[in-house]
Amino acid sequence: MTDGLDNFTRKQQQALEILPVLKGLSEKTLHDLFKGSSIDVHKKSKDLFMEGEHPNHLHMIIDGWVKLYKINSSGEETIVQMLSKGDMVAESAVFLNAPFPISAQVAKEAEILSIPSSGVRNVISSDNNFAVNLLSAMSQHSQHLIQGVESIRLKSATERVGWFLLKLLLEQGRVPDMVELPYDKSLIASYLDMKPETFSRTLKKFKQKGFEIRKDAVILPQVKALCGFCDSDAAGMCSRHGTPDCPNPDCISSKDEIILYD
Amino acid sequence: MTDGLDNFTRKQQQALEILPVLKGLSEKTLHDLFKGSSIDVHKKSKDLFMEGEHPNHLHMIIDGWVKLYKINSSGEETIVQMLSKGDMVAESAVFLNAPFPISAQVAKEAEILSIPSSGVRNVISSDNNFAVNLLSAMSQHSQHLIQGVESIRLKSATERVGWFLLKLLLEQGRVPDMVELPYDKSLIASYLDMKPETFSRTLKKFKQKGFEIRKDAVILPQVKALCGFCDSDAAGMCSRHGTPDCPNPDCISSKDEIILYD
DNA sequence: CGCTAGATTGAGGTCAATCAACGGGTGTGG
DNA sequence: CCACACCCGTTGATTGACCTCAATCTAGCG
């Protein structure tokens, strides 16, 4: 607990660097938050909590992937969100001190900071900086949710897949013409609100357009091949946005056909 | 509690009663918020703001309905949310001081308090009570968005209509067997992510089950007729939930058939 | 009374789901 | 080392819910 320059463990210091909501907080506040908290690595399929449970902890993701999902009475599963590095998990239920409206499960081995909810709620009232950080984080979260609603409701299956690949490409940004698939294809399919069969068939359509489909990656025929799937959300992440180098400045996409840019 | 209220106009006092985010705030904070703000009645179809605009004001609804919507490049419209009494409009963009990701339009004549964004952001930093109120409001908003995602993704068209009617019934709660339709049917259809034709056909199926369909209201054959469309969200609003009087405690709904309870 | 916007009804088309079968990895046990 | 089971992903054939297009009806309103 007392090693390191700042009286925090190395794991905690790492968490401070990765989690935006902990940025710029006083040492006292951080100590209050870390009190009773833990940082653990959880294996795939580990349940963080189930719908209806009372929130004992606020989980923050340092690394890996967590899926938020719902099960309806017919037993079907819907993935509401995929969360990763820097995200909080179901913070709204923690703040409201109300039962979780969804379930959370580790989708790919994840390192997670878990803070007791009571501590979180106390610090919110006592430290305005923390409250402001949370408001900012929730605002971004809220915009992602809105973006998610939009993409389900007014994009076709093909568009959703192209858009998903494009966003991955912009997020990863290491190799300009390769997208790594971060988790199982069946999980991607569910996140994109389609069946694994449909996802497979859709990837095949991309293959016919010159994409190379691997087990856990997709390679583009040209660097800008996915620009036909750009929308305002993706544009905000793209370095070409607003420059003459952008082949699709108006973010126009065709419904069902794959249009390649180069 | 009410000593200082004389310093506010009657409209402002009314706003204080209706808007949860203004509850329990100091007189100074309220004055800061009201500085430069206005309370106006806006007619149907009035644009509050368009996607991409910079947020100059935070709008809070005192009465009436506002729709949040997106238009894609094909010109199709999707309604992301319908907001009413007590709701804030696109607060996330105001807090982030970023362009609106969506457009907002009055759907039914509305009285709206509009506060300059800069004032809002200043008060957030200076008054922790306000920040806490906002966190609470945003948390609820966030849960509604999640609920919305769920209902689109794992409910059929029939289920969405039944669920919508049930929620209206629970919200209104005046007459136990009548639901008033709060805005145009075509708007309801769009909110439920279906075409007006589909909505009409679906209502017809309800009619065949004994419902009376009027222009702006629906009358149930029995008080509990809609209980087959209950889910965790609706259950939280229902007075029968958890009592022996609930005919559908496990919130089981059938996909496409309308099952009546009585 | 006719005009217009919203709502209804009908006929036909389509995208994605469903059902079913198969292939290729991976792990286990003999 | 092989035989077998198992899971994930793929492929094919069919179905069905919802959309599309178009005609008709209704209600408000000048």
Coordinates of C-alpha atoms (C1' of nucleotides) in Angstrom, one line a residue:
Chain A
M1 CA 0.0 0.0 0.0
T2 CA 2.9 2.4 0.7
D3 CA 5.4 1.8 -2.1
G4 CA 5.8 4.1 -5.0
L5 CA 6.2 7.8 -5.0
D6 CA 2.5 8.7 -4.3
N7 CA 1.6 6.3 -1.6
F8 CA -0.2 4.1 -4.1
T9 CA 0.5 0.7 -5.3
R10 CA 1.8 0.2 -8.9
K11 CA -1.5 -1.2 -10.0
Q12 CA -3.3 1.8 -8.5
Q13 CA -0.9 4.2 -10.3
Q14 CA -1.5 2.4 -13.5
A15 CA -5.3 2.7 -12.9
L16 CA -4.8 6.5 -12.4
E17 CA -3.2 6.8 -15.8
I18 CA -5.9 4.9 -17.6
L19 CA -9.1 6.0 -16.0
P20 CA -10.3 9.5 -17.0
V21 CA -12.7 9.8 -14.0
L22 CA -9.7 9.6 -11.6
K23 CA -7.8 12.4 -13.4
G24 CA -6.9 15.5 -11.4
L25 CA -8.3 14.3 -8.0
S26 CA -6.7 15.1 -4.7
E27 CA -4.7 12.5 -2.9
K28 CA -7.2 12.4 -0.1
T29 CA -10.1 11.7 -2.5
L30 CA -8.1 9.0 -4.2
H31 CA -7.4 7.3 -0.9
D32 CA -11.0 7.5 0.1
L33 CA -11.9 5.8 -3.3
F34 CA -9.3 3.1 -3.0
K35 CA -10.3 2.3 0.5
G36 CA -11.8 -1.2 0.4
S37 CA -11.3 -1.4 -3.3
S38 CA -9.5 -4.1 -5.3
I39 CA -7.8 -4.5 -8.6
D40 CA -8.2 -8.0 -10.1
V41 CA -7.8 -9.9 -13.3
H42 CA -11.0 -11.7 -14.3
K43 CA -11.2 -14.6 -16.8
K44 CA -13.5 -14.7 -19.7
S45 CA -17.1 -15.6 -18.8
K46 CA -16.7 -14.3 -15.2
D47 CA -20.0 -12.7 -14.1
L48 CA -19.5 -9.2 -12.6
F49 CA -23.1 -8.9 -11.6
M50 CA -26.6 -10.0 -12.8
E51 CA -29.7 -8.0 -13.5
G52 CA -31.7 -7.2 -10.4
E53 CA -28.7 -7.4 -8.0
H54 CA -27.9 -4.6 -5.7
P55 CA -24.7 -2.6 -6.7
N56 CA -22.0 -3.3 -4.1
H57 CA -19.2 -2.0 -6.3
L58 CA -18.4 0.4 -9.1
H59 CA -16.3 -1.4 -11.6
M60 CA -13.8 0.4 -13.8
I61 CA -12.0 -1.4 -16.6
I62 CA -8.2 -1.0 -16.8
D63 CA -7.9 -3.6 -19.6
G64 CA -9.9 -6.1 -21.5
W65 CA -13.6 -6.3 -22.5
V66 CA -16.9 -6.5 -20.6
K67 CA -20.3 -7.1 -22.1
L68 CA -23.5 -5.5 -20.8
Y69 CA -26.4 -7.6 -21.8
K70 CA -30.1 -8.4 -21.1
I71 CA -32.0 -11.6 -21.2
N72 CA -35.7 -11.5 -22.1
S73 CA -38.3 -14.0 -20.9
S74 CA -37.7 -16.2 -24.0
G75 CA -34.1 -16.6 -23.0
E76 CA -32.7 -14.5 -25.8
E77 CA -29.7 -12.4 -25.1
T78 CA -29.1 -8.9 -26.3
I79 CA -25.8 -7.1 -25.9
V80 CA -26.4 -3.5 -24.9
Q81 CA -22.8 -2.4 -24.9
M82 CA -19.3 -3.6 -25.1
L83 CA -17.0 -1.8 -22.6
S84 CA -13.2 -1.6 -22.5
K85 CA -10.2 0.3 -21.2
G86 CA -11.2 3.4 -19.3
D87 CA -14.9 2.7 -19.1
M88 CA -17.1 2.4 -16.0
V89 CA -19.6 -0.4 -15.7
A90 CA -23.2 0.5 -15.0
E91 CA -22.3 3.6 -13.1
S92 CA -25.9 4.8 -13.2
A93 CA -27.2 2.0 -11.0
V94 CA -24.4 2.7 -8.5
F95 CA -25.3 6.4 -8.3
L96 CA -29.0 5.8 -8.0
N97 CA -28.3 3.0 -5.5
A98 CA -30.9 1.0 -7.4
P99 CA -30.9 -2.6 -8.7
F100 CA -28.8 -3.2 -11.8
P101 CA -31.1 -3.0 -14.9
I102 CA -28.6 -5.3 -16.8
S103 CA -26.1 -8.0 -16.4
A104 CA -22.3 -7.7 -16.9
Q105 CA -19.9 -10.4 -17.9
V106 CA -16.2 -10.5 -18.9
A107 CA -16.0 -11.0 -22.6
K108 CA -12.2 -11.1 -22.9
E109 CA -9.8 -11.4 -19.9
A110 CA -10.0 -8.1 -18.1
E111 CA -8.3 -6.2 -15.3
I112 CA -10.8 -4.3 -13.2
L113 CA -10.8 -1.8 -10.4
S114 CA -13.7 -2.4 -8.1
I115 CA -14.6 0.4 -5.6
P116 CA -17.3 0.0 -2.9
S117 CA -20.4 1.9 -4.0
S118 CA -20.9 3.5 -0.6
G119 CA -17.4 5.1 -0.9
V120 CA -18.2 6.3 -4.4
R121 CA -21.4 7.9 -3.3
N122 CA -19.7 9.6 -0.3
V123 CA -16.9 11.0 -2.4
I124 CA -19.4 12.3 -5.0
S125 CA -21.0 14.5 -2.3
S126 CA -17.7 15.6 -0.8
D127 CA -15.5 16.3 -3.8
N128 CA -16.9 18.4 -6.6
N129 CA -14.0 17.6 -8.9
F130 CA -15.0 13.9 -8.8
A131 CA -18.6 14.8 -9.5
V132 CA -17.6 16.9 -12.4
N133 CA -15.4 14.1 -13.8
L134 CA -18.3 11.7 -13.5
L135 CA -20.7 14.1 -15.2
S136 CA -18.2 14.3 -18.1
A137 CA -17.8 10.5 -18.3
M138 CA -21.6 9.9 -18.1
S139 CA -22.1 12.5 -20.8
Q140 CA -19.8 10.7 -23.2
H141 CA -21.4 7.4 -22.2
S142 CA -24.8 8.8 -22.9
Q143 CA -23.7 10.0 -26.4
H144 CA -22.4 6.5 -27.1
L145 CA -25.8 5.1 -26.2
I146 CA -27.5 7.5 -28.5
Q147 CA -25.1 6.6 -31.2
G148 CA -25.8 2.9 -30.6
V149 CA -29.6 3.5 -30.9
E150 CA -29.0 5.3 -34.2
S151 CA -26.9 2.6 -35.7
I152 CA -29.3 -0.1 -34.9
R153 CA -32.3 1.8 -36.0
L154 CA -31.3 3.3 -39.3
K155 CA -28.5 1.1 -40.6
S156 CA -28.9 -2.2 -42.5
A157 CA -26.9 -5.2 -41.4
T158 CA -24.2 -4.5 -44.1
E159 CA -23.9 -1.0 -42.9
R160 CA -23.6 -2.0 -39.3
V161 CA -20.8 -4.4 -40.1
G162 CA -18.9 -1.8 -42.2
W163 CA -19.4 0.8 -39.6
F164 CA -18.1 -1.6 -36.9
L165 CA -15.0 -2.4 -38.8
L166 CA -14.4 1.2 -39.6
K167 CA -14.6 2.2 -35.9
L168 CA -12.3 -0.6 -34.9
L169 CA -9.8 0.6 -37.6
L170 CA -9.9 4.1 -36.2
E171 CA -9.6 3.0 -32.6
Q172 CA -6.7 0.6 -33.3
G173 CA -4.9 2.8 -35.8
R174 CA -1.7 0.8 -35.8
V175 CA -1.8 -0.8 -39.2
P176 CA -3.7 1.4 -41.6
D177 CA -5.3 -1.5 -43.6
M178 CA -5.9 -4.1 -40.9
V179 CA -8.7 -4.5 -38.3
E180 CA -8.2 -6.9 -35.4
L181 CA -11.4 -8.5 -34.2
P182 CA -11.3 -7.9 -30.5
Y183 CA -13.6 -10.8 -29.4
D184 CA -15.6 -13.8 -30.8
K185 CA -17.5 -13.3 -34.0
S186 CA -20.7 -14.6 -32.4
L187 CA -20.3 -11.8 -29.8
I188 CA -19.7 -9.2 -32.5
A189 CA -22.8 -10.5 -34.3
S190 CA -24.9 -10.1 -31.2
Y191 CA -23.5 -6.6 -30.5
L192 CA -24.5 -5.6 -34.0
D193 CA -28.0 -7.1 -33.4
M194 CA -27.8 -9.9 -35.9
K195 CA -27.4 -13.7 -35.9
P196 CA -23.9 -15.3 -36.4
E197 CA -25.1 -16.7 -39.7
T198 CA -26.0 -13.2 -40.9
F199 CA -22.7 -11.8 -39.8
S200 CA -20.8 -14.6 -41.6
R201 CA -22.8 -14.0 -44.8
T202 CA -22.1 -10.2 -44.5
L203 CA -18.4 -10.7 -44.1
K204 CA -18.5 -12.9 -47.2
K205 CA -19.9 -10.0 -49.2
F206 CA -16.9 -8.0 -48.0
K207 CA -14.6 -10.8 -49.1
Q208 CA -16.1 -10.7 -52.6
K209 CA -15.2 -7.0 -52.7
G210 CA -11.5 -7.8 -52.1
F211 CA -11.3 -7.8 -48.3
E212 CA -9.4 -10.7 -46.7
I213 CA -11.3 -12.3 -43.9
R214 CA -9.2 -14.1 -41.2
K215 CA -10.2 -15.8 -38.0
D216 CA -9.5 -12.8 -35.9
A217 CA -8.7 -10.0 -38.3
V218 CA -9.9 -8.3 -41.5
I219 CA -7.5 -6.9 -44.1
L220 CA -8.7 -4.1 -46.4
P221 CA -8.0 -3.9 -50.1
Q222 CA -7.3 -0.2 -49.8
V223 CA -6.7 2.1 -46.8
K224 CA -9.9 4.0 -47.4
A225 CA -12.0 1.1 -48.4
L226 CA -14.4 1.5 -45.5
C227 CA -14.9 5.3 -45.9
G228 CA -18.4 4.5 -47.4
F229 CA -19.5 3.6 -43.9
C230 CA -18.5 6.8 -42.2
D231 CA -21.0 8.7 -40.0
S232 CA -20.7 11.7 -37.7
D233 CA -19.6 9.4 -34.9
A234 CA -16.8 7.8 -36.9
A235 CA -15.9 11.1 -38.5
G236 CA -15.0 12.5 -35.1
M237 CA -12.3 9.8 -34.7
C238 CA -10.9 10.1 -38.2
S239 CA -7.7 12.1 -38.9
R240 CA -8.9 12.7 -42.5
H241 CA -12.2 14.2 -41.5
G242 CA -12.5 17.8 -42.8
T243 CA -9.4 17.5 -44.9
P244 CA -9.3 17.2 -48.8
D245 CA -8.0 13.7 -48.2
C246 CA -11.5 12.5 -47.1
P247 CA -13.2 10.7 -49.9
N248 CA -16.7 10.9 -48.3
P249 CA -17.0 14.3 -46.5
D250 CA -20.8 14.1 -46.4
C251 CA -20.8 10.7 -44.8
I252 CA -23.0 9.2 -47.5
S253 CA -23.5 5.4 -47.3
S254 CA -25.6 3.2 -49.5
K255 CA -28.1 0.9 -47.9
D256 CA -27.1 -2.6 -48.9
E257 CA -24.3 -2.4 -51.4
I258 CA -20.7 -2.1 -50.4
I259 CA -19.1 0.9 -52.1
L260 CA -15.3 0.9 -52.1
Y261 CA -13.3 4.1 -51.9
D262 CA -9.6 4.2 -52.7
Chain B
M1 CA -37.7 26.3 2.5
T2 CA -40.1 28.7 0.7
D3 CA -38.9 31.9 2.4
G4 CA -36.9 33.2 -0.5
L5 CA -39.2 32.3 -3.3
D6 CA -40.6 35.7 -3.5
N7 CA -37.6 36.7 -5.4
F8 CA -38.6 34.5 -8.3
T9 CA -41.3 35.0 -10.9
R10 CA -44.4 32.8 -10.7
K11 CA -43.2 30.9 -13.8
Q12 CA -39.9 30.3 -12.2
Q13 CA -41.5 29.1 -9.0
Q14 CA -43.6 26.7 -11.1
A15 CA -40.4 25.5 -12.8
L16 CA -38.8 24.8 -9.4
E17 CA -41.7 22.5 -8.4
I18 CA -41.6 20.5 -11.6
L19 CA -37.9 20.2 -12.4
P20 CA -36.1 17.6 -10.1
V21 CA -32.7 19.0 -11.0
L22 CA -33.5 22.3 -9.4
K23 CA -34.7 20.7 -6.1
G24 CA -32.9 21.7 -2.9
L25 CA -30.6 24.3 -4.4
S26 CA -29.6 27.5 -2.6
E27 CA -31.2 30.7 -3.6
K28 CA -27.9 32.0 -4.9
T29 CA -27.4 29.0 -7.2
L30 CA -30.9 29.4 -8.5
H31 CA -30.3 33.1 -9.2
D32 CA -27.2 32.2 -11.1
L33 CA -29.0 29.7 -13.2
F34 CA -31.9 31.9 -13.9
K35 CA -29.6 34.7 -15.0
G36 CA -30.1 35.2 -18.8
S37 CA -32.6 32.3 -18.9
S38 CA -36.1 32.4 -20.3
I39 CA -39.3 30.4 -20.0
D40 CA -41.4 30.3 -23.2
V41 CA -44.2 28.4 -24.7
H42 CA -43.2 26.9 -28.1
K43 CA -45.6 25.6 -30.7
K44 CA -45.6 22.2 -32.3
S45 CA -42.8 21.7 -34.9
K46 CA -40.6 24.5 -33.4
D47 CA -37.0 23.5 -33.8
L48 CA -35.1 23.8 -30.5
F49 CA -31.8 22.9 -32.2
M50 CA -30.3 20.9 -35.0
E51 CA -27.6 18.2 -35.1
G52 CA -24.2 19.7 -35.3
E53 CA -25.1 23.1 -33.7
H54 CA -23.2 24.3 -30.7
P55 CA -25.2 24.2 -27.5
N56 CA -26.0 27.7 -26.3
H57 CA -28.8 26.7 -23.9
L58 CA -29.8 23.9 -21.7
H59 CA -33.5 23.3 -22.2
M60 CA -35.7 21.9 -19.4
I61 CA -39.3 20.9 -20.1
I62 CA -42.0 22.2 -17.8
D63 CA -44.8 20.9 -19.9
G64 CA -45.5 19.3 -23.3
W65 CA -43.4 17.0 -25.5
V66 CA -40.1 17.3 -27.3
K67 CA -38.7 14.7 -29.8
L68 CA -35.0 13.9 -30.1
Y69 CA -34.3 12.6 -33.6
K70 CA -31.6 11.9 -36.1
I71 CA -31.7 12.0 -39.9
N72 CA -29.4 9.7 -41.9
S73 CA -27.9 10.5 -45.3
S74 CA -30.9 8.9 -47.0
G75 CA -33.2 11.4 -45.3
E76 CA -34.9 8.9 -43.0
E77 CA -35.8 10.0 -39.6
T78 CA -35.4 8.1 -36.4
I79 CA -36.8 9.2 -33.1
V80 CA -34.2 8.5 -30.4
Q81 CA -36.3 9.7 -27.4
M82 CA -39.5 11.5 -26.5
L83 CA -39.1 13.9 -23.6
S84 CA -41.7 15.5 -21.4
K85 CA -42.4 17.3 -18.1
G86 CA -39.3 17.4 -15.9
D87 CA -36.8 16.2 -18.5
M88 CA -33.6 18.0 -19.7
V89 CA -32.9 18.1 -23.4
A90 CA -29.5 16.8 -24.6
E91 CA -27.7 17.8 -21.4
S92 CA -24.7 15.7 -22.3
A93 CA -23.8 17.9 -25.2
V94 CA -24.1 21.0 -22.9
F95 CA -21.8 19.5 -20.3
L96 CA -19.2 18.4 -22.8
N97 CA -19.6 21.7 -24.7
A98 CA -19.6 19.7 -27.9
P99 CA -21.9 19.9 -30.9
F100 CA -25.3 18.4 -30.5
P101 CA -25.3 14.8 -31.8
I102 CA -29.0 15.0 -32.5
S103 CA -31.8 17.4 -33.3
A104 CA -34.7 18.4 -31.1
Q105 CA -38.2 19.6 -32.1
V106 CA -41.3 20.3 -30.2
A107 CA -43.8 17.5 -30.8
K108 CA -46.7 18.9 -28.8
E109 CA -46.9 22.5 -27.6
A110 CA -44.3 22.8 -24.8
E111 CA -43.3 25.2 -22.0
I112 CA -39.6 25.2 -21.7
L113 CA -37.0 26.8 -19.4
S114 CA -33.8 27.6 -21.4
I115 CA -30.7 28.4 -19.4
P116 CA -27.4 29.7 -21.0
S117 CA -24.9 26.8 -21.2
S118 CA -22.1 28.8 -19.8
G119 CA -24.1 29.5 -16.7
V120 CA -24.9 25.9 -16.3
R121 CA -21.3 24.8 -16.6
N122 CA -20.2 27.5 -14.1
V123 CA -22.7 26.4 -11.5
I124 CA -21.8 22.8 -11.9
S125 CA -18.2 23.6 -10.8
S126 CA -19.3 25.9 -8.0
D127 CA -22.3 24.0 -6.4
N128 CA -21.8 20.4 -5.6
N129 CA -25.6 20.0 -4.9
F130 CA -26.3 20.9 -8.4
A131 CA -23.7 18.5 -9.8
V132 CA -25.2 15.7 -7.6
N133 CA -28.7 16.5 -8.9
L134 CA -27.5 16.4 -12.4
L135 CA -25.7 13.0 -11.9
S136 CA -28.9 11.6 -10.5
A137 CA -30.9 12.9 -13.5
M138 CA -28.4 11.7 -16.0
S139 CA -28.3 8.3 -14.4
Q140 CA -32.1 8.0 -14.8
H141 CA -31.8 9.2 -18.3
S142 CA -29.1 6.7 -19.0
Q143 CA -31.3 3.9 -17.7
H144 CA -34.1 5.0 -20.0
L145 CA -31.8 4.9 -22.9
I146 CA -30.7 1.3 -22.0
Q147 CA -34.3 0.4 -21.6
G148 CA -35.0 1.8 -25.0
V149 CA -32.2 -0.2 -26.6
E150 CA -33.6 -3.3 -25.0
S151 CA -37.1 -2.8 -26.2
I152 CA -36.1 -2.2 -29.8
R153 CA -33.7 -5.1 -29.9
L154 CA -35.6 -7.9 -28.3
K155 CA -39.3 -7.1 -28.6
S156 CA -41.4 -7.7 -31.7
A157 CA -43.6 -4.9 -33.2
T158 CA -46.6 -6.2 -31.3
E159 CA -44.7 -6.3 -28.0
R160 CA -43.4 -2.8 -28.5
V161 CA -46.9 -1.5 -29.0
G162 CA -48.3 -3.4 -26.0
W163 CA -45.4 -2.2 -23.9
F164 CA -45.9 1.4 -25.0
L165 CA -49.6 1.4 -24.1
L166 CA -48.9 -0.3 -20.8
K167 CA -46.3 2.4 -19.9
L168 CA -48.7 5.2 -20.9
L169 CA -51.4 3.6 -18.7
L170 CA -49.1 3.4 -15.7
E171 CA -47.8 7.0 -16.2
Q172 CA -51.3 8.5 -16.7
G173 CA -53.0 6.4 -14.1
R174 CA -56.2 8.5 -14.0
V175 CA -58.6 6.1 -15.6
P176 CA -57.6 2.5 -15.0
D177 CA -58.8 1.2 -18.4
M178 CA -58.0 4.0 -20.8
V179 CA -54.8 5.2 -22.4
E180 CA -54.6 8.6 -24.0
L181 CA -52.2 8.8 -26.9
P182 CA -50.1 11.8 -26.2
Y183 CA -49.0 12.7 -29.7
D184 CA -49.6 11.7 -33.4
K185 CA -49.8 8.1 -34.3
S186 CA -47.2 8.5 -36.9
L187 CA -44.9 9.9 -34.3
I188 CA -45.6 7.0 -31.9
A189 CA -44.9 4.6 -34.8
S190 CA -41.5 6.2 -35.4
Y191 CA -40.7 6.2 -31.7
L192 CA -41.5 2.5 -31.7
D193 CA -39.2 2.0 -34.7
M194 CA -41.9 1.0 -37.1
K195 CA -43.8 2.4 -40.1
P196 CA -47.2 4.1 -39.5
E197 CA -48.8 1.3 -41.6
T198 CA -47.4 -1.4 -39.3
F199 CA -48.5 0.5 -36.2
S200 CA -52.0 0.8 -37.6
R201 CA -52.1 -3.0 -38.4
T202 CA -50.9 -3.8 -34.9
L203 CA -53.5 -1.7 -33.3
K204 CA -56.0 -3.6 -35.4
K205 CA -54.8 -6.8 -33.8
F206 CA -55.5 -5.3 -30.4
K207 CA -59.0 -4.2 -31.7
Q208 CA -59.7 -7.8 -32.6
K209 CA -58.9 -8.8 -29.0
G210 CA -61.5 -6.4 -27.6
F211 CA -59.7 -3.1 -27.3
E212 CA -61.4 0.0 -28.5
I213 CA -59.2 2.1 -30.7
R214 CA -60.0 5.8 -30.9
K215 CA -58.3 8.7 -32.6
D216 CA -56.3 9.7 -29.6
A217 CA -57.1 7.1 -27.0
V218 CA -57.3 3.3 -26.5
I219 CA -59.7 1.6 -24.1
L220 CA -58.9 -1.7 -22.6
P221 CA -61.4 -4.6 -22.4
Q222 CA -60.1 -5.3 -18.8
V223 CA -58.0 -3.3 -16.4
K224 CA -55.2 -5.9 -16.5
A225 CA -55.4 -6.6 -20.2
L226 CA -51.9 -5.3 -20.9
C227 CA -50.2 -7.2 -18.1
G228 CA -48.8 -9.6 -20.7
F229 CA -46.5 -6.9 -21.9
C230 CA -44.9 -6.1 -18.6
D231 CA -41.1 -6.0 -18.2
S232 CA -38.8 -5.0 -15.4
D233 CA -39.1 -1.4 -16.5
A234 CA -42.9 -1.3 -16.4
A235 CA -43.0 -3.4 -13.2
G236 CA -41.2 -0.7 -11.4
M237 CA -44.0 1.7 -12.1
C238 CA -46.8 -0.7 -11.3
S239 CA -48.6 -0.6 -8.0
R240 CA -49.6 -4.3 -8.4
H241 CA -46.0 -5.3 -8.8
G242 CA -44.9 -7.8 -6.1
T243 CA -48.5 -8.2 -4.8
P244 CA -50.7 -11.3 -5.2
D245 CA -52.8 -9.1 -7.5
C246 CA -50.2 -9.2 -10.2
P247 CA -51.3 -11.6 -12.9
N248 CA -47.8 -11.9 -14.5
P249 CA -45.2 -11.7 -11.8
D250 CA -42.4 -13.1 -14.0
C251 CA -43.0 -10.6 -16.7
I252 CA -43.5 -13.3 -19.4
S253 CA -44.6 -12.1 -22.8
S254 CA -45.3 -14.0 -25.9
K255 CA -43.6 -12.9 -29.1
D256 CA -46.3 -12.1 -31.5
E257 CA -49.7 -13.1 -30.0
I258 CA -51.6 -10.9 -27.8
I259 CA -52.4 -12.7 -24.5
L260 CA -55.1 -11.0 -22.4
Y261 CA -55.1 -11.1 -18.6
D262 CA -58.1 -10.3 -16.5
Chain C
dC1 C1' -68.3 22.0 -49.8
dG2 C1' -63.9 20.7 -51.2
dC3 C1' -59.1 20.5 -49.6
dT4 C1' -55.4 18.5 -47.2
dA5 C1' -52.9 15.8 -43.7
dG6 C1' -53.2 11.8 -41.2
dA7 C1' -54.7 7.1 -40.8
dT8 C1' -56.2 2.8 -42.8
dT9 C1' -56.2 -1.1 -45.9
dG10 C1' -54.4 -4.1 -49.6
dA11 C1' -50.9 -6.5 -52.5
dG12 C1' -46.4 -7.6 -53.3
dG13 C1' -41.4 -7.6 -52.2
dT14 C1' -37.2 -8.1 -49.2
dC15 C1' -34.0 -8.5 -45.6
dA16 C1' -32.7 -11.1 -42.0
dA17 C1' -34.2 -15.1 -39.0
dT18 C1' -34.8 -19.9 -38.8
dC19 C1' -33.9 -24.7 -39.5
dA20 C1' -30.6 -27.9 -40.8
dA21 C1' -26.3 -29.8 -42.3
dC22 C1' -21.5 -29.6 -42.6
dG23 C1' -16.4 -28.4 -41.9
dG24 C1' -12.4 -27.3 -39.3
dG25 C1' -10.0 -26.5 -35.3
dT26 C1' -9.1 -27.9 -30.3
dG27 C1' -9.1 -30.8 -26.3
dT28 C1' -9.6 -35.2 -24.2
dG29 C1' -9.0 -40.0 -23.4
dG30 C1' -7.7 -44.4 -24.9
Chain D
dC1 C1' -0.7 -41.4 -32.1
dC2 C1' -5.4 -41.6 -33.4
dA3 C1' -10.6 -41.6 -32.4
dC4 C1' -14.0 -39.0 -30.8
dA5 C1' -16.7 -35.2 -29.1
dC6 C1' -17.5 -30.5 -29.0
dC7 C1' -17.7 -25.7 -30.1
dC8 C1' -17.5 -22.2 -33.5
dG9 C1' -18.1 -20.7 -37.9
dT10 C1' -19.8 -21.4 -42.4
dT11 C1' -23.2 -22.5 -46.1
dG12 C1' -27.8 -23.7 -48.2
dA13 C1' -32.9 -23.6 -48.3
dT14 C1' -36.9 -21.8 -46.6
dT15 C1' -39.9 -18.8 -43.8
dG16 C1' -41.9 -14.8 -42.0
dA17 C1' -42.2 -10.2 -40.1
dC18 C1' -42.0 -5.9 -41.6
dC19 C1' -41.4 -2.6 -45.4
dT20 C1' -42.8 -0.5 -49.8
dC21 C1' -45.9 1.3 -52.9
dA22 C1' -50.4 2.7 -54.0
dA23 C1' -55.3 3.4 -53.3
dT24 C1' -58.8 4.7 -50.2
dC25 C1' -60.9 6.6 -46.2
dT26 C1' -61.5 10.0 -42.4
dA27 C1' -61.3 14.1 -39.8
dG28 C1' -60.5 18.7 -39.4
dC29 C1' -60.7 23.4 -41.4
dG30 C1' -61.0 27.2 -44.4

